[in-house]
Short mmCIF file of C-alpha atoms in Angstrom, two decimals:
data_model
loop_
_atom_site.label_atom_id
_atom_site.label_comp_id
_atom_site.label_asym_id
_atom_site.label_seq_id
_atom_site.Cartn_x
_atom_site.Cartn_y
_atom_site.Cartn_z
CA MET A 1 -103.03 -15.21 -82.34
CA ASN A 2 -106.48 -13.93 -81.77
CA THR A 3 -107.50 -12.12 -78.57
CA SER A 4 -110.79 -10.99 -79.87
CA GLY A 5 -112.64 -13.96 -78.31
CA HIS A 6 -114.94 -14.10 -81.24
CA ALA A 7 -112.96 -16.81 -83.09
CA ALA A 8 -110.61 -18.86 -81.02
CA ASP A 9 -109.62 -21.58 -83.48
CA ASP A 10 -106.02 -20.85 -82.93
CA VAL A 11 -106.19 -21.12 -79.08
CA ARG A 12 -104.95 -24.51 -77.96
CA ALA A 13 -107.55 -26.62 -76.11
CA PRO A 14 -108.62 -26.38 -73.40
CA GLY A 15 -108.42 -22.55 -73.50
CA LEU A 16 -109.38 -20.95 -70.07
CA ARG A 17 -110.09 -23.47 -67.29
CA LEU A 18 -111.47 -21.69 -64.17
CA SER A 19 -112.07 -24.06 -61.24
CA PRO A 20 -114.12 -23.59 -58.10
CA PHE A 21 -112.34 -23.42 -54.76
CA ARG A 22 -113.12 -23.00 -51.06
CA GLY A 23 -112.69 -19.34 -50.50
CA LEU A 24 -111.26 -18.07 -47.27
CA ARG A 25 -113.32 -15.08 -46.14
CA TYR A 26 -113.38 -12.73 -43.10
CA VAL A 27 -116.06 -13.66 -40.51
CA PRO A 28 -117.99 -10.36 -40.34
CA GLU A 29 -118.60 -10.74 -36.59
CA ARG A 30 -115.00 -11.01 -35.74
CA VAL A 31 -113.88 -7.68 -37.47
CA GLY A 32 -114.85 -4.06 -37.22
CA SER A 33 -116.21 -3.96 -40.78
CA LEU A 34 -115.39 -5.71 -43.99
CA ALA A 35 -114.37 -2.28 -45.57
CA ALA A 36 -111.82 -1.90 -42.68
CA VAL A 37 -110.04 -5.13 -43.42
CA THR A 38 -109.66 -4.65 -47.23
CA SER A 39 -106.71 -3.07 -49.07
CA PRO A 40 -105.83 -2.11 -52.68
CA PRO A 41 -103.41 -4.38 -54.48
CA TYR A 42 -100.03 -4.67 -52.84
CA ASP A 43 -98.27 -2.61 -55.50
CA VAL A 44 -100.80 0.27 -55.25
CA VAL A 45 -100.04 0.72 -51.54
CA VAL A 46 -96.89 2.71 -52.29
CA ARG A 47 -96.59 5.28 -49.50
CA PRO A 48 -95.74 4.50 -45.92
CA ASP A 49 -98.65 6.68 -44.74
CA GLY A 50 -101.05 4.61 -46.82
CA LEU A 51 -99.70 1.30 -45.28
CA HIS A 52 -99.92 2.77 -41.78
CA HIS A 53 -103.46 4.00 -42.42
CA LEU A 54 -104.60 0.59 -43.62
CA GLU A 55 -103.06 -1.08 -40.45
CA SER A 56 -104.76 1.42 -38.30
CA LEU A 57 -108.36 0.71 -39.80
CA ASP A 58 -108.48 -2.75 -38.21
CA PRO A 59 -105.85 -4.99 -36.53
CA HIS A 60 -106.78 -7.59 -38.94
CA ASN A 61 -106.49 -5.62 -42.22
CA ILE A 62 -105.34 -7.81 -45.07
CA VAL A 63 -102.27 -5.51 -45.66
CA ARG A 64 -100.67 -7.34 -42.66
CA LEU A 65 -100.59 -10.41 -44.94
CA ILE A 66 -99.83 -8.91 -48.31
CA LEU A 67 -97.20 -6.40 -47.03
CA PRO A 68 -96.00 -7.69 -43.63
CA GLN A 69 -93.50 -5.48 -41.89
CA ALA A 70 -90.22 -6.70 -40.50
CA ILE A 71 -86.53 -6.02 -40.92
CA THR A 72 -85.66 -8.91 -43.32
CA ALA A 73 -87.58 -10.30 -46.20
CA GLY A 74 -87.52 -13.81 -44.61
CA THR A 75 -88.79 -12.49 -41.37
CA ARG A 76 -91.58 -10.59 -43.21
CA HIS A 77 -92.78 -13.65 -45.07
CA ARG A 78 -92.71 -15.85 -41.88
CA LYS A 79 -94.67 -13.16 -40.02
CA ALA A 80 -97.38 -13.25 -42.64
CA ALA A 81 -97.65 -17.01 -42.45
CA VAL A 82 -97.88 -16.95 -38.70
CA THR A 83 -100.43 -14.14 -38.85
CA LEU A 84 -102.61 -16.08 -41.44
CA ASP A 85 -102.45 -19.30 -39.18
CA ARG A 86 -103.49 -17.33 -36.01
CA TRP A 87 -106.47 -15.59 -37.85
CA LEU A 88 -107.66 -18.98 -39.03
CA ALA A 89 -107.21 -20.46 -35.57
CA ASP A 90 -108.99 -17.49 -33.93
CA GLY A 91 -111.94 -17.60 -36.44
CA ILE A 92 -111.11 -14.33 -38.03
CA LEU A 93 -110.88 -16.00 -41.35
CA ALA A 94 -112.91 -19.13 -42.22
CA PRO A 95 -113.30 -21.24 -45.29
CA ASP A 96 -116.49 -21.49 -47.30
CA PRO A 97 -118.32 -24.80 -46.79
CA GLU A 98 -117.93 -25.96 -50.44
CA PRO A 99 -115.94 -25.02 -53.51
CA ALA A 100 -117.40 -22.23 -55.59
CA LEU A 101 -116.68 -19.72 -58.31
CA TYR A 102 -117.41 -16.15 -57.07
CA VAL A 103 -119.23 -13.38 -58.90
CA TYR A 104 -117.56 -10.13 -57.86
CA GLU A 105 -119.16 -6.74 -58.47
CA GLN A 106 -117.68 -3.27 -58.03
CA GLN A 107 -120.10 -0.29 -58.34
CA GLY A 108 -119.36 3.44 -57.98
CA GLU A 109 -119.79 6.73 -59.68
CA GLY A 110 -119.56 5.86 -63.43
CA ILE A 111 -118.32 2.32 -62.61
CA LEU A 112 -120.12 -1.02 -62.89
CA GLN A 113 -117.79 -4.00 -63.26
CA ARG A 114 -118.62 -7.66 -62.70
CA GLY A 115 -116.51 -10.70 -63.20
CA LEU A 116 -115.75 -14.31 -62.03
CA ILE A 117 -113.14 -15.14 -59.30
CA GLY A 118 -111.69 -18.66 -59.37
CA ALA A 119 -108.61 -20.82 -59.52
CA LEU A 120 -107.32 -20.66 -63.11
CA GLU A 121 -105.24 -23.34 -64.63
CA LEU A 122 -101.82 -22.01 -65.25
CA SER A 123 -100.24 -21.73 -68.77
CA THR A 124 -97.07 -20.25 -70.27
CA PRO A 125 -97.19 -17.33 -72.81
CA ASP A 126 -96.35 -19.55 -75.67
CA GLU A 127 -99.47 -21.76 -75.17
CA GLY A 128 -101.58 -18.74 -76.12
CA ILE A 129 -104.13 -19.03 -73.45
CA VAL A 130 -103.17 -16.25 -70.97
CA LEU A 131 -101.31 -13.40 -72.60
CA PRO A 132 -99.00 -11.06 -70.74
CA HIS A 133 -98.42 -7.57 -72.14
CA GLU A 134 -95.69 -6.29 -69.79
CA ASP A 135 -92.17 -7.28 -68.61
CA VAL A 136 -91.63 -8.05 -65.00
CA MET A 137 -88.97 -7.16 -62.42
CA PRO A 138 -87.20 -10.35 -61.00
CA HIS A 139 -86.83 -8.95 -57.49
CA VAL A 140 -90.56 -8.42 -57.23
CA VAL A 141 -91.32 -11.91 -58.52
CA GLU A 142 -88.81 -13.28 -55.95
CA ASP A 143 -90.50 -11.43 -53.15
CA ARG A 144 -94.00 -12.42 -54.08
CA ALA A 145 -92.90 -16.06 -54.62
CA ALA A 146 -91.35 -16.17 -51.11
CA LEU A 147 -94.69 -14.78 -49.71
CA MET A 148 -96.80 -17.29 -51.45
CA ARG A 149 -94.52 -20.14 -50.74
CA THR A 150 -94.30 -19.40 -47.01
CA THR A 151 -98.14 -18.78 -46.59
CA ALA A 152 -99.24 -21.43 -49.05
CA ALA A 153 -101.93 -19.07 -50.13
CA ASN A 154 -103.09 -16.79 -52.93
CA LEU A 155 -103.84 -13.72 -50.98
CA ASP A 156 -105.29 -11.55 -53.88
CA PRO A 157 -106.68 -12.18 -57.25
CA LEU A 158 -105.03 -11.08 -60.48
CA LEU A 159 -107.18 -9.04 -63.01
CA LEU A 160 -107.57 -10.82 -66.37
CA THR A 161 -109.79 -9.83 -69.21
CA TYR A 162 -111.32 -11.68 -72.05
CA ARG A 163 -113.79 -11.00 -74.93
CA GLY A 164 -116.94 -12.96 -74.37
CA ASP A 165 -118.91 -14.18 -77.36
CA GLY A 166 -122.34 -15.17 -76.02
CA ASP A 167 -124.64 -15.67 -73.02
CA GLY A 168 -122.83 -18.51 -71.20
CA ALA A 169 -120.57 -17.02 -68.43
CA GLY A 170 -122.03 -13.47 -68.86
CA ALA A 171 -125.55 -14.69 -68.31
CA VAL A 172 -124.52 -16.61 -65.32
CA VAL A 173 -122.74 -13.58 -63.87
CA ASP A 174 -125.64 -11.20 -64.39
CA ARG A 175 -128.23 -13.77 -63.13
CA VAL A 176 -126.31 -14.48 -59.99
CA ALA A 177 -125.91 -10.81 -59.32
CA GLU A 178 -129.65 -10.48 -58.74
CA ARG A 179 -129.49 -12.72 -55.69
CA GLU A 180 -128.80 -11.77 -52.21
CA PRO A 181 -124.90 -11.42 -51.93
CA LEU A 182 -122.61 -13.22 -49.50
CA LEU A 183 -121.17 -9.83 -48.57
CA CYS A 184 -121.55 -6.27 -49.46
CA THR A 185 -119.23 -3.46 -48.25
CA THR A 186 -118.33 0.08 -49.42
CA THR A 187 -114.73 1.09 -49.26
CA GLU A 188 -113.16 4.53 -48.56
CA ASP A 189 -113.05 5.37 -52.22
CA GLY A 190 -116.91 5.17 -52.49
CA ILE A 191 -116.84 1.75 -54.33
CA ARG A 192 -119.41 -0.76 -53.41
CA HIS A 193 -118.23 -4.35 -53.42
CA ARG A 194 -120.49 -7.35 -53.50
CA LEU A 195 -119.66 -11.11 -53.76
CA TRP A 196 -121.72 -14.19 -54.58
CA ALA A 197 -120.93 -17.92 -54.60
CA VAL A 198 -121.68 -19.96 -57.77
CA THR A 199 -121.96 -23.70 -56.88
CA ASN A 200 -125.03 -24.72 -59.22
CA PRO A 201 -123.59 -27.47 -61.50
CA ALA A 202 -125.39 -26.15 -64.51
CA ASP A 203 -124.05 -22.67 -63.93
CA LEU A 204 -120.51 -24.00 -63.57
CA THR A 205 -120.90 -26.03 -66.75
CA ALA A 206 -122.12 -22.97 -68.74
CA VAL A 207 -119.16 -20.98 -67.45
CA ALA A 208 -116.61 -23.67 -68.23
CA THR A 209 -118.06 -24.24 -71.76
CA GLU A 210 -117.70 -20.65 -72.74
CA LEU A 211 -114.37 -19.96 -71.07
CA ALA A 212 -112.83 -23.00 -72.86
CA ARG A 213 -113.24 -21.09 -76.11
CA HIS A 214 -111.22 -18.03 -74.98
CA GLN A 215 -107.96 -16.74 -74.13
CA ALA A 216 -107.23 -13.90 -71.60
CA LEU A 217 -105.07 -10.86 -71.34
CA ILE A 218 -103.38 -10.10 -67.99
CA ALA A 219 -104.69 -6.61 -67.11
CA ASP A 220 -103.11 -6.40 -63.73
CA GLY A 221 -100.83 -8.82 -61.91
CA HIS A 222 -97.99 -9.77 -64.26
CA HIS A 223 -95.57 -10.27 -61.35
CA ARG A 224 -98.00 -12.60 -59.56
CA TRP A 225 -98.72 -14.56 -62.69
CA ALA A 226 -94.92 -15.00 -63.11
CA THR A 227 -94.80 -16.00 -59.45
CA TYR A 228 -97.65 -18.64 -60.09
CA LEU A 229 -95.63 -20.14 -62.90
CA ARG A 230 -92.40 -20.27 -60.82
CA LEU A 231 -94.17 -21.98 -58.00
CA ARG A 232 -95.83 -24.38 -60.28
CA ASP A 233 -92.46 -25.38 -61.60
CA GLU A 234 -91.19 -25.93 -58.03
CA HIS A 235 -94.04 -28.41 -57.39
CA ALA A 236 -93.82 -30.66 -60.33
CA ALA A 237 -96.60 -33.06 -59.36
CA PRO A 238 -100.24 -32.03 -60.36
CA GLY A 239 -101.92 -30.26 -57.46
CA PRO A 240 -103.04 -26.84 -56.19
CA TRP A 241 -99.90 -25.13 -57.31
CA ASN A 242 -101.11 -25.72 -61.00
CA HIS A 243 -103.79 -22.96 -60.41
CA GLY A 244 -103.73 -19.36 -59.32
CA LEU A 245 -106.42 -17.07 -58.14
CA VAL A 246 -107.80 -14.68 -60.72
CA LEU A 247 -110.67 -12.30 -61.46
CA LEU A 248 -111.82 -12.76 -65.07
CA VAL A 249 -113.86 -9.81 -66.61
CA ASP A 250 -115.59 -9.88 -69.84
CA THR A 251 -114.67 -6.51 -71.32
CA VAL A 252 -117.39 -6.82 -74.00
CA ARG A 253 -119.95 -6.40 -71.19
CA TYR A 254 -117.82 -4.54 -68.69
CA PRO A 255 -115.05 -2.49 -70.33
CA LEU A 256 -112.06 -1.64 -68.08
CA ARG A 257 -110.45 1.78 -67.83
CA VAL A 258 -106.78 2.11 -68.69
CA ARG A 259 -104.69 4.57 -66.75
CA ALA A 260 -100.98 5.46 -66.78
CA ILE A 261 -98.35 4.46 -64.16
CA HIS A 262 -96.07 7.31 -63.50
CA ARG A 263 -92.36 7.28 -62.51
CA LEU A 264 -90.65 8.81 -59.47
CA LEU A 265 -86.94 9.60 -59.85
CA SER A 266 -85.98 10.34 -56.35
CA ARG A 267 -82.35 11.09 -57.05
CA LEU A 268 -82.83 13.30 -59.97
CA PRO A 269 -83.86 16.99 -59.42
CA VAL A 270 -86.04 18.62 -62.02
CA ALA A 271 -83.50 21.24 -62.73
CA ASP A 272 -80.88 18.59 -63.62
CA ALA A 273 -83.38 16.58 -65.67
CA LEU A 274 -84.32 19.60 -67.79
CA ALA A 275 -80.59 20.52 -68.26
CA ALA A 276 -79.72 17.07 -69.42
CA VAL A 277 -82.75 17.02 -71.88
CA GLY A 278 -81.42 20.05 -73.71
CA ASP A 279 -82.77 20.24 -77.21
CA SER A 280 -83.68 16.55 -77.55
CA PHE A 281 -87.29 17.34 -76.63
CA ARG A 282 -89.27 20.54 -76.82
CA VAL A 283 -89.78 21.73 -73.27
CA THR A 284 -92.74 23.98 -72.41
CA ARG A 285 -93.30 25.36 -68.82
CA ILE A 286 -96.92 25.09 -67.60
CA ASP A 287 -97.85 27.24 -64.83
CA GLY A 288 -101.09 26.21 -63.27
CA PRO A 289 -102.84 23.43 -61.38
CA LEU A 290 -102.22 19.69 -62.12
CA SER A 291 -105.32 19.53 -64.27
CA ALA A 292 -103.77 22.03 -66.66
CA ALA A 293 -100.66 19.98 -67.08
CA GLN A 294 -102.86 16.92 -67.62
CA GLU A 295 -104.77 18.58 -70.30
CA ALA A 296 -101.54 19.80 -72.06
CA LEU A 297 -100.16 16.20 -71.78
CA ALA A 298 -103.23 14.69 -73.34
CA ALA A 299 -103.20 17.20 -76.21
CA ALA A 300 -99.59 16.55 -76.91
CA ALA A 301 -99.84 12.85 -76.72
CA ASP A 302 -102.29 12.91 -79.65
CA ALA A 303 -99.42 14.11 -81.77
CA GLY A 304 -96.60 11.80 -80.52
CA ASN A 305 -94.54 10.98 -77.45
CA ALA A 306 -95.05 13.36 -74.57
CA PHE A 307 -94.33 13.56 -70.79
CA VAL A 308 -94.74 16.00 -67.99
CA LEU A 309 -91.96 16.56 -65.39
CA ALA A 310 -92.93 17.73 -61.91
CA GLY A 311 -91.35 18.14 -58.56
CA ASP A 312 -90.08 21.71 -58.47
CA GLY A 313 -93.41 23.39 -57.97
CA ALA A 314 -94.21 23.80 -61.66
CA PHE A 315 -94.97 21.37 -64.67
CA HIS A 316 -92.79 20.90 -67.68
CA LEU A 317 -94.08 19.45 -70.84
CA LEU A 318 -91.67 17.38 -72.98
CA ASP A 319 -92.84 16.48 -76.44
CA ARG A 320 -91.52 16.45 -80.08
CA PRO A 321 -88.56 14.29 -79.41
CA ASP A 322 -85.49 14.49 -81.76
CA PRO A 323 -86.00 11.78 -84.43
CA GLU A 324 -82.18 11.10 -84.45
CA LEU A 325 -82.25 10.49 -80.65
CA LEU A 326 -85.00 7.91 -81.12
CA ALA A 327 -83.22 6.27 -84.01
CA ARG A 328 -80.10 5.87 -81.84
CA THR A 329 -81.71 4.64 -78.72
CA VAL A 330 -84.90 2.76 -79.39
CA ARG A 331 -84.51 -0.96 -80.54
CA GLY A 332 -85.20 -1.33 -84.32
CA ASP A 333 -86.08 -4.98 -84.14
CA ARG A 334 -89.52 -4.50 -82.58
CA PRO A 335 -92.90 -3.54 -84.27
CA GLU A 336 -93.51 0.14 -85.01
CA LEU A 337 -96.33 0.08 -82.38
CA TRP A 338 -93.94 -0.96 -79.65
CA ARG A 339 -91.18 1.48 -80.77
CA THR A 340 -93.50 4.41 -80.51
CA LEU A 341 -94.91 3.69 -77.09
CA ASP A 342 -94.25 6.54 -74.54
CA ALA A 343 -92.91 3.92 -72.05
CA THR A 344 -90.47 2.64 -74.71
CA VAL A 345 -89.27 6.11 -75.48
CA LEU A 346 -89.04 7.12 -71.82
CA HIS A 347 -86.92 4.16 -70.79
CA ALA A 348 -84.79 3.80 -73.96
CA ALA A 349 -84.15 7.54 -74.75
CA LEU A 350 -84.63 9.52 -71.50
CA LEU A 351 -83.89 7.14 -68.63
CA ASP A 352 -81.12 5.08 -70.30
CA HIS A 353 -79.46 7.56 -72.60
CA VAL A 354 -80.22 11.06 -71.40
CA TRP A 355 -80.42 10.71 -67.71
CA HIS A 356 -78.49 7.53 -67.07
CA ILE A 357 -80.85 6.30 -64.47
CA PRO A 358 -80.61 2.49 -63.67
CA ASP A 359 -83.82 0.71 -63.45
CA ASP A 360 -83.77 -0.42 -59.88
CA PRO A 361 -86.06 0.32 -56.93
CA GLU A 362 -83.55 2.80 -55.31
CA ASP A 363 -83.77 5.02 -58.43
CA ILE A 364 -87.13 4.50 -60.05
CA ALA A 365 -90.46 4.06 -58.25
CA TYR A 366 -93.77 3.34 -60.02
CA ILE A 367 -96.80 5.27 -58.80
CA HIS A 368 -100.37 4.92 -59.98
CA ASP A 369 -101.80 8.05 -58.41
CA THR A 370 -100.86 11.29 -60.29
CA ALA A 371 -101.23 13.64 -57.39
CA ALA A 372 -99.24 11.36 -55.21
CA ALA A 373 -96.41 11.16 -57.71
CA VAL A 374 -96.15 14.92 -57.83
CA ALA A 375 -96.22 15.28 -54.03
CA GLN A 376 -93.52 12.66 -53.44
CA ALA A 377 -91.31 14.25 -56.07
CA GLU A 378 -91.68 17.69 -54.37
CA ARG A 379 -91.13 16.28 -50.93
CA ARG A 380 -87.99 14.33 -51.95
CA GLY A 381 -86.47 16.85 -54.39
CA GLY A 382 -86.86 14.50 -57.20
CA THR A 383 -88.67 14.28 -60.45
CA ALA A 384 -91.95 12.75 -61.31
CA VAL A 385 -92.48 11.79 -64.88
CA LEU A 386 -96.22 11.94 -65.66
CA MET A 387 -97.37 9.51 -68.40
CA HIS A 388 -100.42 9.45 -70.68
CA PRO A 389 -102.48 6.19 -70.75
CA VAL A 390 -102.09 3.68 -73.53
CA LYS A 391 -105.23 2.68 -75.39
CA GLU A 392 -106.54 -0.76 -74.68
CA GLU A 393 -106.47 -1.81 -78.34
CA VAL A 394 -102.76 -1.09 -78.48
CA VAL A 395 -102.19 -3.34 -75.56
CA ARG A 396 -104.23 -6.08 -77.07
CA ASP A 397 -102.60 -5.73 -80.47
CA LEU A 398 -99.10 -6.10 -79.06
CA ALA A 399 -100.08 -9.02 -76.80
CA ARG A 400 -101.48 -10.73 -79.93
CA GLN A 401 -98.17 -10.38 -81.57
CA GLY A 402 -96.43 -11.79 -78.53
CA VAL A 403 -94.69 -8.55 -77.79
CA THR A 404 -94.37 -7.42 -74.12
CA MET A 405 -94.47 -3.66 -73.25
CA PRO A 406 -92.01 -2.12 -70.89
CA ARG A 407 -92.83 -2.95 -67.32
CA LYS A 408 -95.52 -0.79 -65.59
CA SER A 409 -96.80 0.61 -68.78
CA THR A 410 -100.55 0.41 -67.98
CA SER A 411 -102.86 0.42 -65.07
CA PHE A 412 -106.20 -1.37 -65.73
CA GLY A 413 -109.11 -0.81 -63.37
CA PRO A 414 -111.01 -0.73 -61.33
CA LYS A 415 -108.80 -3.21 -59.55
CA PRO A 416 -110.22 -5.93 -57.22
CA ALA A 417 -110.08 -5.01 -53.62
CA THR A 418 -107.81 -7.37 -51.62
CA GLY A 419 -109.23 -9.17 -48.67
CA LEU A 420 -112.75 -10.09 -49.85
CA VAL A 421 -111.78 -13.79 -50.74
CA LEU A 422 -108.53 -15.62 -50.37
CA ARG A 423 -107.38 -19.01 -51.56
CA SER A 424 -105.65 -21.47 -49.27
CA LEU A 425 -103.68 -24.11 -51.23
CA ALA A 426 -104.09 -26.39 -48.25
CA LEU A 427 -107.80 -26.55 -48.88
CA ASP A 428 -107.58 -27.61 -52.60
#
């Protein structure tokens, strides 16, 4: 299977099919500011203080739809649907007049990313058109499915990448980005976001012609893609549930950054974690700021599996795992590239065998921000396991082989802001 995008003979027709849709967007005059109603993706808003901060920015912040707050799951999802209907009735959100693809740009210090937002025709992994690279957690898929089912909306775009081979879609994206945008706003992180509608038939044809030759890698949004597929299966007849909202980025033109996702073990104190490790890893205490621990982790990761434990006011580098431990705990029926992943070794050797930590939300939280992971571990008396990022070529190589990585192995970015454009299935 070829993910390079430069020769797609083995991709089954029709390849990627990205359709225009009537985007739902905030009416600027009805909200405080566009920046105040946006949010990071739902799984990045991990702290209650972050959730409350977003809610306080504007009473119509999108977080009230993607992470509605109520006692029970069913009540939460119904609350989101009622809120969405009310915002539409009150003119807070309004549909664009005609279907469009949307050029989306993010720009900040050292960042320029452009891509196309549209409704992508769904396909299963064995069709070789959209390739996942991580496993998913069933309870998350169930929650996202209930939310989408109840609201009948795709509230945030997944991030997919492909490897462009010419001037078709890429030329359209860059040419459209020279025009006056539909919206322009700068979020708290200093990133400027701009959005344009693509409705010209010649431009849409150029995009469709090139994308039909390619396959895509899911960079961010595995649970939502699995949710799309579940809901498609529930609605057997052809219709709007056969498509899902995505942002497609050509990483030949606009390479993404790959960062690690850290683990927070709230019920395991650092002292207990280190005692259980014993001689199965080399343990080195690092006294100094977080930056010193990150530098030590990066240097150790060049030589093999390495992690940093934090939560007791210090940092502890774990590296040089016992080969016999790995031989006993890591599955031998997977490619060498998979067996030597840090996430594989962490879950198989440390979490399962050494620490006996079950992989459920009460015991393991997944946190993107390094400083936040350390702070939460210290506040809760638990252990933060800091990870080193996986290289993008490793992710693509495994996806090409049809091998999924352990869940939450990577964090591609920059991620699209949530709230700039939504998709109502009732409008398709």
